Amino acid sequence: MIGIMSDSHDHLEAIKMAVEVFNQAGVDLVVHAGDLIAPFTAQEFAKLQAPLEAIFGNNDGEKQGLRTAYSEITVLADFKEIKFNGRNIALIHGTEEPLVEALTRSGKYDLVIRGHTHRMEITEGPTMVINPGETCGYLSGEKTVILLDTADLSYQKVFL
């Protein structure tokens, strides 16, 4: 099972809640689809009991500071391809919709995980697309993450 989150925007209390949800659920991997924002957030993500895969978002201006702060937790990049439990996963922030659409249509991925819009959206199909919404809750007022069973692609929406 993987925990999926995005757009935490350095909201430490929300990050703490997400980490607690993922640790209690016993996820095998946590995926963050960008906009971590501040290097000091690494201290909360270090409490995860599962590996973290994370990427940069459009608001992650302090890239070198983030790379340094997260260096013992994950390697940060603008895009990642992840293989997990037999699934091919693309991880992109989603600033450019045509790129998200191209990844989805490529047939290369079972799952595209994205963020950026701050809206939870899940599209099922030959390639499933998951946007977990915003962990920070700043725009929608809802702090959300997703728990995904990669065996059958069933999922649970979690409101923090």
PDB file of N, CA, C and O in Angstrom, residues 51-128:
ATOM      1  N   PRO A  51       9.687   4.409   3.171  1.00  0.00           N
ATOM      2  CA  PRO A  51      10.469   5.288   2.294  1.00  0.00           C
ATOM      3  C   PRO A  51       9.587   6.392   1.703  1.00  0.00           C
ATOM      4  O   PRO A  51       8.372   6.217   1.543  1.00  0.00           O
ATOM      5  N   LEU A  52      10.223   7.498   1.350  1.00  0.00           N
ATOM      6  CA  LEU A  52       9.541   8.638   0.731  1.00  0.00           C
ATOM      7  C   LEU A  52      10.096   8.862  -0.664  1.00  0.00           C
ATOM      8  O   LEU A  52      11.310   8.882  -0.864  1.00  0.00           O
ATOM      9  N   GLU A  53       9.197   9.007  -1.632  1.00  0.00           N
ATOM     10  CA  GLU A  53       9.544   9.474  -2.974  1.00  0.00           C
ATOM     11  C   GLU A  53       8.860  10.821  -3.123  1.00  0.00           C
ATOM     12  O   GLU A  53       7.641  10.922  -2.932  1.00  0.00           O
ATOM     13  N   ALA A  54       9.617  11.854  -3.439  1.00  0.00           N
ATOM     14  CA  ALA A  54       9.045  13.195  -3.557  1.00  0.00           C
ATOM     15  C   ALA A  54       9.689  13.938  -4.712  1.00  0.00           C
ATOM     16  O   ALA A  54      10.815  13.639  -5.106  1.00  0.00           O
ATOM     17  N   ILE A  55       8.941  14.891  -5.240  1.00  0.00           N
ATOM     18  CA  ILE A  55       9.431  15.716  -6.336  1.00  0.00           C
ATOM     19  C   ILE A  55       9.208  17.189  -6.002  1.00  0.00           C
ATOM     20  O   ILE A  55       8.485  17.529  -5.059  1.00  0.00           O
ATOM     21  N   PHE A  56       9.815  18.036  -6.804  1.00  0.00           N
ATOM     22  CA  PHE A  56       9.610  19.467  -6.673  1.00  0.00           C
ATOM     23  C   PHE A  56       8.280  19.869  -7.297  1.00  0.00           C
ATOM     24  O   PHE A  56       7.840  19.268  -8.277  1.00  0.00           O
ATOM     25  N   GLY A  57       7.688  20.924  -6.752  1.00  0.00           N
ATOM     26  CA  GLY A  57       6.528  21.562  -7.359  1.00  0.00           C
ATOM     27  C   GLY A  57       6.918  22.952  -7.821  1.00  0.00           C
ATOM     28  O   GLY A  57       8.058  23.390  -7.631  1.00  0.00           O
ATOM     29  N   ASN A  58       5.992  23.667  -8.399  1.00  0.00           N
ATOM     30  CA  ASN A  58       6.282  24.992  -8.946  1.00  0.00           C
ATOM     31  C   ASN A  58       6.592  26.031  -7.876  1.00  0.00           C
ATOM     32  O   ASN A  58       7.200  27.057  -8.177  1.00  0.00           O
ATOM     33  N   ASN A  59       6.212  25.792  -6.634  1.00  0.00           N
ATOM     34  CA  ASN A  59       6.493  26.748  -5.566  1.00  0.00           C
ATOM     35  C   ASN A  59       7.741  26.402  -4.757  1.00  0.00           C
ATOM     36  O   ASN A  59       8.049  27.090  -3.782  1.00  0.00           O
ATOM     37  N   ASP A  60       8.440  25.357  -5.140  1.00  0.00           N
ATOM     38  CA  ASP A  60       9.655  24.952  -4.428  1.00  0.00           C
ATOM     39  C   ASP A  60      10.847  25.734  -4.974  1.00  0.00           C
ATOM     40  O   ASP A  60      11.623  25.236  -5.787  1.00  0.00           O
ATOM     41  N   GLY A  61      10.995  26.962  -4.508  1.00  0.00           N
ATOM     42  CA  GLY A  61      12.048  27.841  -5.005  1.00  0.00           C
ATOM     43  C   GLY A  61      13.423  27.536  -4.448  1.00  0.00           C
ATOM     44  O   GLY A  61      14.434  27.708  -5.118  1.00  0.00           O
ATOM     45  N   GLU A  62      13.485  27.077  -3.229  1.00  0.00           N
ATOM     46  CA  GLU A  62      14.760  26.820  -2.543  1.00  0.00           C
ATOM     47  C   GLU A  62      15.194  25.381  -2.808  1.00  0.00           C
ATOM     48  O   GLU A  62      15.286  24.555  -1.895  1.00  0.00           O
ATOM     49  N   LYS A  63      15.439  25.056  -4.072  1.00  0.00           N
ATOM     50  CA  LYS A  63      15.717  23.669  -4.453  1.00  0.00           C
ATOM     51  C   LYS A  63      16.973  23.116  -3.792  1.00  0.00           C
ATOM     52  O   LYS A  63      16.971  21.979  -3.326  1.00  0.00           O
ATOM     53  N   GLN A  64      18.034  23.888  -3.748  1.00  0.00           N
ATOM     54  CA  GLN A  64      19.259  23.359  -3.142  1.00  0.00           C
ATOM     55  C   GLN A  64      19.079  23.133  -1.645  1.00  0.00           C
ATOM     56  O   GLN A  64      19.536  22.136  -1.102  1.00  0.00           O
ATOM     57  N   GLY A  65      18.404  24.053  -0.990  1.00  0.00           N
ATOM     58  CA  GLY A  65      18.121  23.880   0.442  1.00  0.00           C
ATOM     59  C   GLY A  65      17.256  22.658   0.697  1.00  0.00           C
ATOM     60  O   GLY A  65      17.478  21.916   1.656  1.00  0.00           O
ATOM     61  N   LEU A  66      16.273  22.439  -0.161  1.00  0.00           N
ATOM     62  CA  LEU A  66      15.425  21.254  -0.028  1.00  0.00           C
ATOM     63  C   LEU A  66      16.218  19.982  -0.289  1.00  0.00           C
ATOM     64  O   LEU A  66      16.098  19.006   0.456  1.00  0.00           O
ATOM     65  N   ARG A  67      17.057  19.986  -1.335  1.00  0.00           N
ATOM     66  CA  ARG A  67      17.881  18.797  -1.626  1.00  0.00           C
ATOM     67  C   ARG A  67      18.759  18.450  -0.429  1.00  0.00           C
ATOM     68  O   ARG A  67      18.898  17.281  -0.066  1.00  0.00           O
ATOM     69  N   THR A  68      19.357  19.468   0.166  1.00  0.00           N
ATOM     70  CA  THR A  68      20.230  19.233   1.321  1.00  0.00           C
ATOM     71  C   THR A  68      19.430  18.707   2.510  1.00  0.00           C
ATOM     72  O   THR A  68      19.811  17.712   3.130  1.00  0.00           O
ATOM     73  N   ALA A  69      18.311  19.343   2.815  1.00  0.00           N
ATOM     74  CA  ALA A  69      17.499  18.944   3.973  1.00  0.00           C
ATOM     75  C   ALA A  69      16.930  17.534   3.821  1.00  0.00           C
ATOM     76  O   ALA A  69      16.808  16.798   4.791  1.00  0.00           O
ATOM     77  N   TYR A  70      16.588  17.155   2.602  1.00  0.00           N
ATOM     78  CA  TYR A  70      15.973  15.851   2.340  1.00  0.00           C
ATOM     79  C   TYR A  70      16.975  14.785   1.930  1.00  0.00           C
ATOM     80  O   TYR A  70      16.587  13.651   1.640  1.00  0.00           O
ATOM     81  N   SER A  71      18.261  15.109   1.918  1.00  0.00           N
ATOM     82  CA  SER A  71      19.272  14.206   1.354  1.00  0.00           C
ATOM     83  C   SER A  71      19.302  12.823   2.000  1.00  0.00           C
ATOM     84  O   SER A  71      19.650  11.847   1.331  1.00  0.00           O
ATOM     85  N   GLU A  72      18.934  12.720   3.258  1.00  0.00           N
ATOM     86  CA  GLU A  72      18.945  11.411   3.920  1.00  0.00           C
ATOM     87  C   GLU A  72      17.589  10.714   3.846  1.00  0.00           C
ATOM     88  O   GLU A  72      17.442   9.593   4.323  1.00  0.00           O
ATOM     89  N   ILE A  73      16.600  11.390   3.245  1.00  0.00           N
ATOM     90  CA  ILE A  73      15.240  10.846   3.180  1.00  0.00           C
ATOM     91  C   ILE A  73      14.883  10.414   1.761  1.00  0.00           C
ATOM     92  O   ILE A  73      14.323   9.346   1.551  1.00  0.00           O
ATOM     93  N   THR A  74      15.213  11.275   0.782  1.00  0.00           N
ATOM     94  CA  THR A  74      14.882  10.991  -0.610  1.00  0.00           C
ATOM     95  C   THR A  74      15.727  11.871  -1.516  1.00  0.00           C
ATOM     96  O   THR A  74      16.318  12.857  -1.060  1.00  0.00           O
ATOM     97  N   VAL A  75      15.774  11.521  -2.771  1.00  0.00           N
ATOM     98  CA  VAL A  75      16.407  12.355  -3.787  1.00  0.00           C
ATOM     99  C   VAL A  75      15.285  13.132  -4.465  1.00  0.00           C
ATOM    100  O   VAL A  75      14.365  12.529  -5.025  1.00  0.00           O
ATOM    101  N   LEU A  76      15.344  14.434  -4.396  1.00  0.00           N
ATOM    102  CA  LEU A  76      14.307  15.267  -5.007  1.00  0.00           C
ATOM    103  C   LEU A  76      14.642  15.534  -6.470  1.00  0.00           C
ATOM    104  O   LEU A  76      15.801  15.751  -6.818  1.00  0.00           O
ATOM    105  N   ALA A  77      13.620  15.525  -7.315  1.00  0.00           N
ATOM    106  CA  ALA A  77      13.769  15.779  -8.746  1.00  0.00           C
ATOM    107  C   ALA A  77      12.496  16.458  -9.233  1.00  0.00           C
ATOM    108  O   ALA A  77      11.523  16.594  -8.483  1.00  0.00           O
ATOM    109  N   ASP A  78      12.484  16.857 -10.500  1.00  0.00           N
ATOM    110  CA  ASP A  78      11.282  17.468 -11.072  1.00  0.00           C
ATOM    111  C   ASP A  78      10.264  16.421 -11.529  1.00  0.00           C
ATOM    112  O   ASP A  78       9.076  16.707 -11.627  1.00  0.00           O
ATOM    113  N   PHE A  79      10.742  15.207 -11.805  1.00  0.00           N
ATOM    114  CA  PHE A  79       9.898  14.122 -12.296  1.00  0.00           C
ATOM    115  C   PHE A  79      10.534  12.813 -11.867  1.00  0.00           C
ATOM    116  O   PHE A  79      11.752  12.699 -11.822  1.00  0.00           O
ATOM    117  N   LYS A  80       9.705  11.821 -11.564  1.00  0.00           N
ATOM    118  CA  LYS A  80      10.237  10.499 -11.224  1.00  0.00           C
ATOM    119  C   LYS A  80       9.393   9.406 -11.852  1.00  0.00           C
ATOM    120  O   LYS A  80       8.174   9.527 -11.978  1.00  0.00           O
ATOM    121  N   GLU A  81      10.085   8.338 -12.231  1.00  0.00           N
ATOM    122  CA  GLU A  81       9.444   7.087 -12.608  1.00  0.00           C
ATOM    123  C   GLU A  81       9.715   6.117 -11.467  1.00  0.00           C
ATOM    124  O   GLU A  81      10.865   5.939 -11.064  1.00  0.00           O
ATOM    125  N   ILE A  82       8.668   5.508 -10.966  1.00  0.00           N
ATOM    126  CA  ILE A  82       8.776   4.612  -9.827  1.00  0.00           C
ATOM    127  C   ILE A  82       8.203   3.257 -10.228  1.00  0.00           C
ATOM    128  O   ILE A  82       7.139   3.188 -10.850  1.00  0.00           O
ATOM    129  N   LYS A  83       8.901   2.209  -9.868  1.00  0.00           N
ATOM    130  CA  LYS A  83       8.360   0.859 -10.027  1.00  0.00           C
ATOM    131  C   LYS A  83       8.064   0.360  -8.619  1.00  0.00           C
ATOM    132  O   LYS A  83       8.942   0.348  -7.757  1.00  0.00           O
ATOM    133  N   PHE A  84       6.818  -0.026  -8.374  1.00  0.00           N
ATOM    134  CA  PHE A  84       6.431  -0.470  -7.051  1.00  0.00           C
ATOM    135  C   PHE A  84       5.357  -1.541  -7.169  1.00  0.00           C
ATOM    136  O   PHE A  84       4.326  -1.330  -7.804  1.00  0.00           O
ATOM    137  N   ASN A  85       5.589  -2.681  -6.557  1.00  0.00           N
ATOM    138  CA  ASN A  85       4.629  -3.784  -6.521  1.00  0.00           C
ATOM    139  C   ASN A  85       4.131  -4.130  -7.927  1.00  0.00           C
ATOM    140  O   ASN A  85       2.944  -4.341  -8.141  1.00  0.00           O
ATOM    141  N   GLY A  86       5.065  -4.137  -8.881  1.00  0.00           N
ATOM    142  CA  GLY A  86       4.726  -4.489 -10.247  1.00  0.00           C
ATOM    143  C   GLY A  86       4.042  -3.381 -11.037  1.00  0.00           C
ATOM    144  O   GLY A  86       3.608  -3.607 -12.165  1.00  0.00           O
ATOM    145  N   ARG A  87       3.925  -2.211 -10.453  1.00  0.00           N
ATOM    146  CA  ARG A  87       3.254  -1.082 -11.114  1.00  0.00           C
ATOM    147  C   ARG A  87       4.288  -0.061 -11.581  1.00  0.00           C
ATOM    148  O   ARG A  87       5.255   0.227 -10.882  1.00  0.00           O
ATOM    149  N   ASN A  88       4.047   0.487 -12.768  1.00  0.00           N
ATOM    150  CA  ASN A  88       4.865   1.590 -13.285  1.00  0.00           C
ATOM    151  C   ASN A  88       4.134   2.887 -12.971  1.00  0.00           C
ATOM    152  O   ASN A  88       2.984   3.076 -13.386  1.00  0.00           O
ATOM    153  N   ILE A  89       4.818   3.754 -12.244  1.00  0.00           N
ATOM    154  CA  ILE A  89       4.199   4.984 -11.753  1.00  0.00           C
ATOM    155  C   ILE A  89       4.994   6.188 -12.239  1.00  0.00           C
ATOM    156  O   ILE A  89       6.221   6.216 -12.126  1.00  0.00           O
ATOM    157  N   ALA A  90       4.279   7.189 -12.756  1.00  0.00           N
ATOM    158  CA  ALA A  90       4.881   8.477 -13.095  1.00  0.00           C
ATOM    159  C   ALA A  90       4.492   9.453 -12.001  1.00  0.00           C
ATOM    160  O   ALA A  90       3.327   9.512 -11.591  1.00  0.00           O
ATOM    161  N   LEU A  91       5.468  10.220 -11.521  1.00  0.00           N
ATOM    162  CA  LEU A  91       5.239  11.213 -10.473  1.00  0.00           C
ATOM    163  C   LEU A  91       5.617  12.577 -11.023  1.00  0.00           C
ATOM    164  O   LEU A  91       6.790  12.811 -11.353  1.00  0.00           O
ATOM    165  N   ILE A  92       4.625  13.447 -11.152  1.00  0.00           N
ATOM    166  CA  ILE A  92       4.829  14.770 -11.730  1.00  0.00           C
ATOM    167  C   ILE A  92       3.966  15.761 -10.950  1.00  0.00           C
ATOM    168  O   ILE A  92       2.874  15.407 -10.484  1.00  0.00           O
ATOM    169  N   HIS A  93       4.448  16.988 -10.811  1.00  0.00           N
ATOM    170  CA  HIS A  93       3.641  17.969 -10.074  1.00  0.00           C
ATOM    171  C   HIS A  93       2.380  18.319 -10.850  1.00  0.00           C
ATOM    172  O   HIS A  93       1.295  18.430 -10.272  1.00  0.00           O
ATOM    173  N   GLY A  94       2.498  18.510 -12.151  1.00  0.00           N
ATOM    174  CA  GLY A  94       1.310  18.737 -12.956  1.00  0.00           C
ATOM    175  C   GLY A  94       1.073  20.173 -13.362  1.00  0.00           C
ATOM    176  O   GLY A  94      -0.043  20.537 -13.723  1.00  0.00           O
ATOM    177  N   THR A  95       2.113  20.985 -13.322  1.00  0.00           N
ATOM    178  CA  THR A  95       1.992  22.385 -13.703  1.00  0.00           C
ATOM    179  C   THR A  95       1.567  22.516 -15.166  1.00  0.00           C
ATOM    180  O   THR A  95       0.795  23.407 -15.511  1.00  0.00           O
ATOM    181  N   GLU A  96       2.049  21.621 -16.002  1.00  0.00           N
ATOM    182  CA  GLU A  96       1.728  21.640 -17.429  1.00  0.00           C
ATOM    183  C   GLU A  96       0.761  20.500 -17.744  1.00  0.00           C
ATOM    184  O   GLU A  96       1.157  19.340 -17.827  1.00  0.00           O
ATOM    185  N   GLU A  97      -0.507  20.829 -17.939  1.00  0.00           N
ATOM    186  CA  GLU A  97      -1.527  19.809 -18.201  1.00  0.00           C
ATOM    187  C   GLU A  97      -1.202  18.931 -19.413  1.00  0.00           C
ATOM    188  O   GLU A  97      -1.432  17.719 -19.360  1.00  0.00           O
ATOM    189  N   PRO A  98      -0.670  19.505 -20.518  1.00  0.00           N
ATOM    190  CA  PRO A  98      -0.346  18.627 -21.660  1.00  0.00           C
ATOM    191  C   PRO A  98       0.668  17.527 -21.305  1.00  0.00           C
ATOM    192  O   PRO A  98       0.596  16.429 -21.864  1.00  0.00           O
ATOM    193  N   LEU A  99       1.581  17.795 -20.385  1.00  0.00           N
ATOM    194  CA  LEU A  99       2.530  16.757 -19.962  1.00  0.00           C
ATOM    195  C   LEU A  99       1.814  15.657 -19.181  1.00  0.00           C
ATOM    196  O   LEU A  99       2.096  14.471 -19.376  1.00  0.00           O
ATOM    197  N   VAL A 100       0.906  16.033 -18.298  1.00  0.00           N
ATOM    198  CA  VAL A 100       0.133  15.038 -17.547  1.00  0.00           C
ATOM    199  C   VAL A 100      -0.675  14.184 -18.524  1.00  0.00           C
ATOM    200  O   VAL A 100      -0.700  12.953 -18.413  1.00  0.00           O
ATOM    201  N   GLU A 101      -1.314  14.827 -19.480  1.00  0.00           N
ATOM    202  CA  GLU A 101      -2.115  14.099 -20.476  1.00  0.00           C
ATOM    203  C   GLU A 101      -1.244  13.172 -21.319  1.00  0.00           C
ATOM    204  O   GLU A 101      -1.641  12.040 -21.609  1.00  0.00           O
ATOM    205  N   ALA A 102      -0.066  13.633 -21.704  1.00  0.00           N
ATOM    206  CA  ALA A 102       0.837  12.800 -22.508  1.00  0.00           C
ATOM    207  C   ALA A 102       1.297  11.568 -21.724  1.00  0.00           C
ATOM    208  O   ALA A 102       1.349  10.462 -22.269  1.00  0.00           O
ATOM    209  N   LEU A 103       1.630  11.757 -20.460  1.00  0.00           N
ATOM    210  CA  LEU A 103       2.025  10.625 -19.618  1.00  0.00           C
ATOM    211  C   LEU A 103       0.879   9.625 -19.501  1.00  0.00           C
ATOM    212  O   LEU A 103       1.080   8.412 -19.564  1.00  0.00           O
ATOM    213  N   THR A 104      -0.325  10.150 -19.325  1.00  0.00           N
ATOM    214  CA  THR A 104      -1.502   9.295 -19.176  1.00  0.00           C
ATOM    215  C   THR A 104      -1.779   8.504 -20.450  1.00  0.00           C
ATOM    216  O   THR A 104      -2.086   7.307 -20.397  1.00  0.00           O
ATOM    217  N   ARG A 105      -1.646   9.131 -21.597  1.00  0.00           N
ATOM    218  CA  ARG A 105      -1.940   8.485 -22.883  1.00  0.00           C
ATOM    219  C   ARG A 105      -0.797   7.605 -23.386  1.00  0.00           C
ATOM    220  O   ARG A 105      -0.997   6.805 -24.306  1.00  0.00           O
ATOM    221  N   SER A 106       0.373   7.734 -22.805  1.00  0.00           N
ATOM    222  CA  SER A 106       1.549   7.033 -23.338  1.00  0.00           C
ATOM    223  C   SER A 106       1.441   5.516 -23.271  1.00  0.00           C
ATOM    224  O   SER A 106       2.102   4.813 -24.030  1.00  0.00           O
ATOM    225  N   GLY A 107       0.650   5.006 -22.347  1.00  0.00           N
ATOM    226  CA  GLY A 107       0.545   3.557 -22.177  1.00  0.00           C
ATOM    227  C   GLY A 107       1.702   2.963 -21.394  1.00  0.00           C
ATOM    228  O   GLY A 107       1.752   1.761 -21.160  1.00  0.00           O
ATOM    229  N   LYS A 108       2.621   3.802 -20.972  1.00  0.00           N
ATOM    230  CA  LYS A 108       3.813   3.335 -20.260  1.00  0.00           C
ATOM    231  C   LYS A 108       3.553   3.145 -18.755  1.00  0.00           C
ATOM    232  O   LYS A 108       4.279   2.398 -18.102  1.00  0.00           O
ATOM    233  N   TYR A 109       2.544   3.826 -18.230  1.00  0.00           N
ATOM    234  CA  TYR A 109       2.331   3.845 -16.779  1.00  0.00           C
ATOM    235  C   TYR A 109       0.978   3.264 -16.393  1.00  0.00           C
ATOM    236  O   TYR A 109      -0.025   3.482 -17.055  1.00  0.00           O
ATOM    237  N   ASP A 110       0.983   2.549 -15.272  1.00  0.00           N
ATOM    238  CA  ASP A 110      -0.267   2.080 -14.678  1.00  0.00           C
ATOM    239  C   ASP A 110      -0.934   3.215 -13.911  1.00  0.00           C
ATOM    240  O   ASP A 110      -2.153   3.241 -13.755  1.00  0.00           O
ATOM    241  N   LEU A 111      -0.092   4.130 -13.441  1.00  0.00           N
ATOM    242  CA  LEU A 111      -0.572   5.174 -12.543  1.00  0.00           C
ATOM    243  C   LEU A 111       0.226   6.447 -12.765  1.00  0.00           C
ATOM    244  O   LEU A 111       1.451   6.407 -12.868  1.00  0.00           O
ATOM    245  N   VAL A 112      -0.471   7.569 -12.862  1.00  0.00           N
ATOM    246  CA  VAL A 112       0.162   8.885 -12.878  1.00  0.00           C
ATOM    247  C   VAL A 112      -0.292   9.597 -11.609  1.00  0.00           C
ATOM    248  O   VAL A 112      -1.498   9.748 -11.373  1.00  0.00           O
ATOM    249  N   ILE A 113       0.667   9.985 -10.792  1.00  0.00           N
ATOM    250  CA  ILE A 113       0.371  10.727  -9.563  1.00  0.00           C
ATOM    251  C   ILE A 113       0.798  12.161  -9.801  1.00  0.00           C
ATOM    252  O   ILE A 113       1.928  12.421 -10.205  1.00  0.00           O
ATOM    253  N   ARG A 114      -0.124  13.079  -9.526  1.00  0.00           N
ATOM    254  CA  ARG A 114       0.154  14.489  -9.756  1.00  0.00           C
ATOM    255  C   ARG A 114      -0.459  15.337  -8.642  1.00  0.00           C
ATOM    256  O   ARG A 114      -1.203  14.849  -7.811  1.00  0.00           O
ATOM    257  N   GLY A 115      -0.146  16.613  -8.651  1.00  0.00           N
ATOM    258  CA  GLY A 115      -0.689  17.549  -7.676  1.00  0.00           C
ATOM    259  C   GLY A 115      -1.043  18.842  -8.379  1.00  0.00           C
ATOM    260  O   GLY A 115      -1.668  18.839  -9.420  1.00  0.00           O
ATOM    261  N   HIS A 116      -0.653  19.949  -7.781  1.00  0.00           N
ATOM    262  CA  HIS A 116      -0.710  21.302  -8.325  1.00  0.00           C
ATOM    263  C   HIS A 116      -2.079  21.983  -8.243  1.00  0.00           C
ATOM    264  O   HIS A 116      -2.164  23.140  -7.879  1.00  0.00           O
ATOM    265  N   THR A 117      -3.153  21.303  -8.558  1.00  0.00           N
ATOM    266  CA  THR A 117      -4.462  21.968  -8.623  1.00  0.00           C
ATOM    267  C   THR A 117      -5.094  22.164  -7.251  1.00  0.00           C
ATOM    268  O   THR A 117      -6.055  22.907  -7.123  1.00  0.00           O
ATOM    269  N   HIS A 118      -4.602  21.466  -6.248  1.00  0.00           N
ATOM    270  CA  HIS A 118      -5.150  21.484  -4.895  1.00  0.00           C
ATOM    271  C   HIS A 118      -6.551  20.873  -4.846  1.00  0.00           C
ATOM    272  O   HIS A 118      -7.269  21.050  -3.869  1.00  0.00           O
ATOM    273  N   ARG A 119      -6.952  20.135  -5.887  1.00  0.00           N
ATOM    274  CA  ARG A 119      -8.257  19.467  -5.924  1.00  0.00           C
ATOM    275  C   ARG A 119      -8.054  17.961  -6.029  1.00  0.00           C
ATOM    276  O   ARG A 119      -7.325  17.491  -6.912  1.00  0.00           O
ATOM    277  N   MET A 120      -8.728  17.229  -5.145  1.00  0.00           N
ATOM    278  CA  MET A 120      -8.655  15.774  -5.222  1.00  0.00           C
ATOM    279  C   MET A 120      -9.398  15.318  -6.478  1.00  0.00           C
ATOM    280  O   MET A 120     -10.558  15.674  -6.678  1.00  0.00           O
ATOM    281  N   GLU A 121      -8.695  14.578  -7.314  1.00  0.00           N
ATOM    282  CA  GLU A 121      -9.295  14.039  -8.528  1.00  0.00           C
ATOM    283  C   GLU A 121      -8.693  12.670  -8.786  1.00  0.00           C
ATOM    284  O   GLU A 121      -7.476  12.522  -8.768  1.00  0.00           O
ATOM    285  N   ILE A 122      -9.555  11.699  -9.034  1.00  0.00           N
ATOM    286  CA  ILE A 122      -9.099  10.350  -9.344  1.00  0.00           C
ATOM    287  C   ILE A 122      -9.809   9.910 -10.617  1.00  0.00           C
ATOM    288  O   ILE A 122     -11.038   9.910 -10.678  1.00  0.00           O
ATOM    289  N   THR A 123      -9.022   9.587 -11.630  1.00  0.00           N
ATOM    290  CA  THR A 123      -9.565   9.156 -12.911  1.00  0.00           C
ATOM    291  C   THR A 123      -9.115   7.723 -13.145  1.00  0.00           C
ATOM    292  O   THR A 123      -7.914   7.449 -13.185  1.00  0.00           O
ATOM    293  N   GLU A 124     -10.081   6.840 -13.277  1.00  0.00           N
ATOM    294  CA  GLU A 124      -9.752   5.445 -13.536  1.00  0.00           C
ATOM    295  C   GLU A 124      -9.747   5.209 -15.037  1.00  0.00           C
ATOM    296  O   GLU A 124     -10.407   5.910 -15.789  1.00  0.00           O
ATOM    297  N   GLY A 125      -8.978   4.242 -15.465  1.00  0.00           N
ATOM    298  CA  GLY A 125      -8.869   3.922 -16.884  1.00  0.00           C
ATOM    299  C   GLY A 125      -7.650   3.053 -17.083  1.00  0.00           C
ATOM    300  O   GLY A 125      -7.088   2.540 -16.117  1.00  0.00           O
ATOM    301  N   PRO A 126      -7.215   2.889 -18.338  1.00  0.00           N
ATOM    302  CA  PRO A 126      -6.013   2.091 -18.576  1.00  0.00           C
ATOM    303  C   PRO A 126      -4.825   2.626 -17.772  1.00  0.00           C
ATOM    304  O   PRO A 126      -4.004   1.856 -17.290  1.00  0.00           O
ATOM    305  N   THR A 127      -4.747   3.945 -17.630  1.00  0.00           N
ATOM    306  CA  THR A 127      -3.784   4.581 -16.726  1.00  0.00           C
ATOM    307  C   THR A 127      -4.590   5.385 -15.719  1.00  0.00           C
ATOM    308  O   THR A 127      -5.335   6.287 -16.087  1.00  0.00           O
ATOM    309  N   MET A 128      -4.469   5.015 -14.469  1.00  0.00           N
ATOM    310  CA  MET A 128      -5.171   5.726 -13.403  1.00  0.00           C
ATOM    311  C   MET A 128      -4.419   7.016 -13.097  1.00  0.00           C
ATOM    312  O   MET A 128      -3.184   7.012 -13.046  1.00  0.00           O
TER     313      MET A 128
END
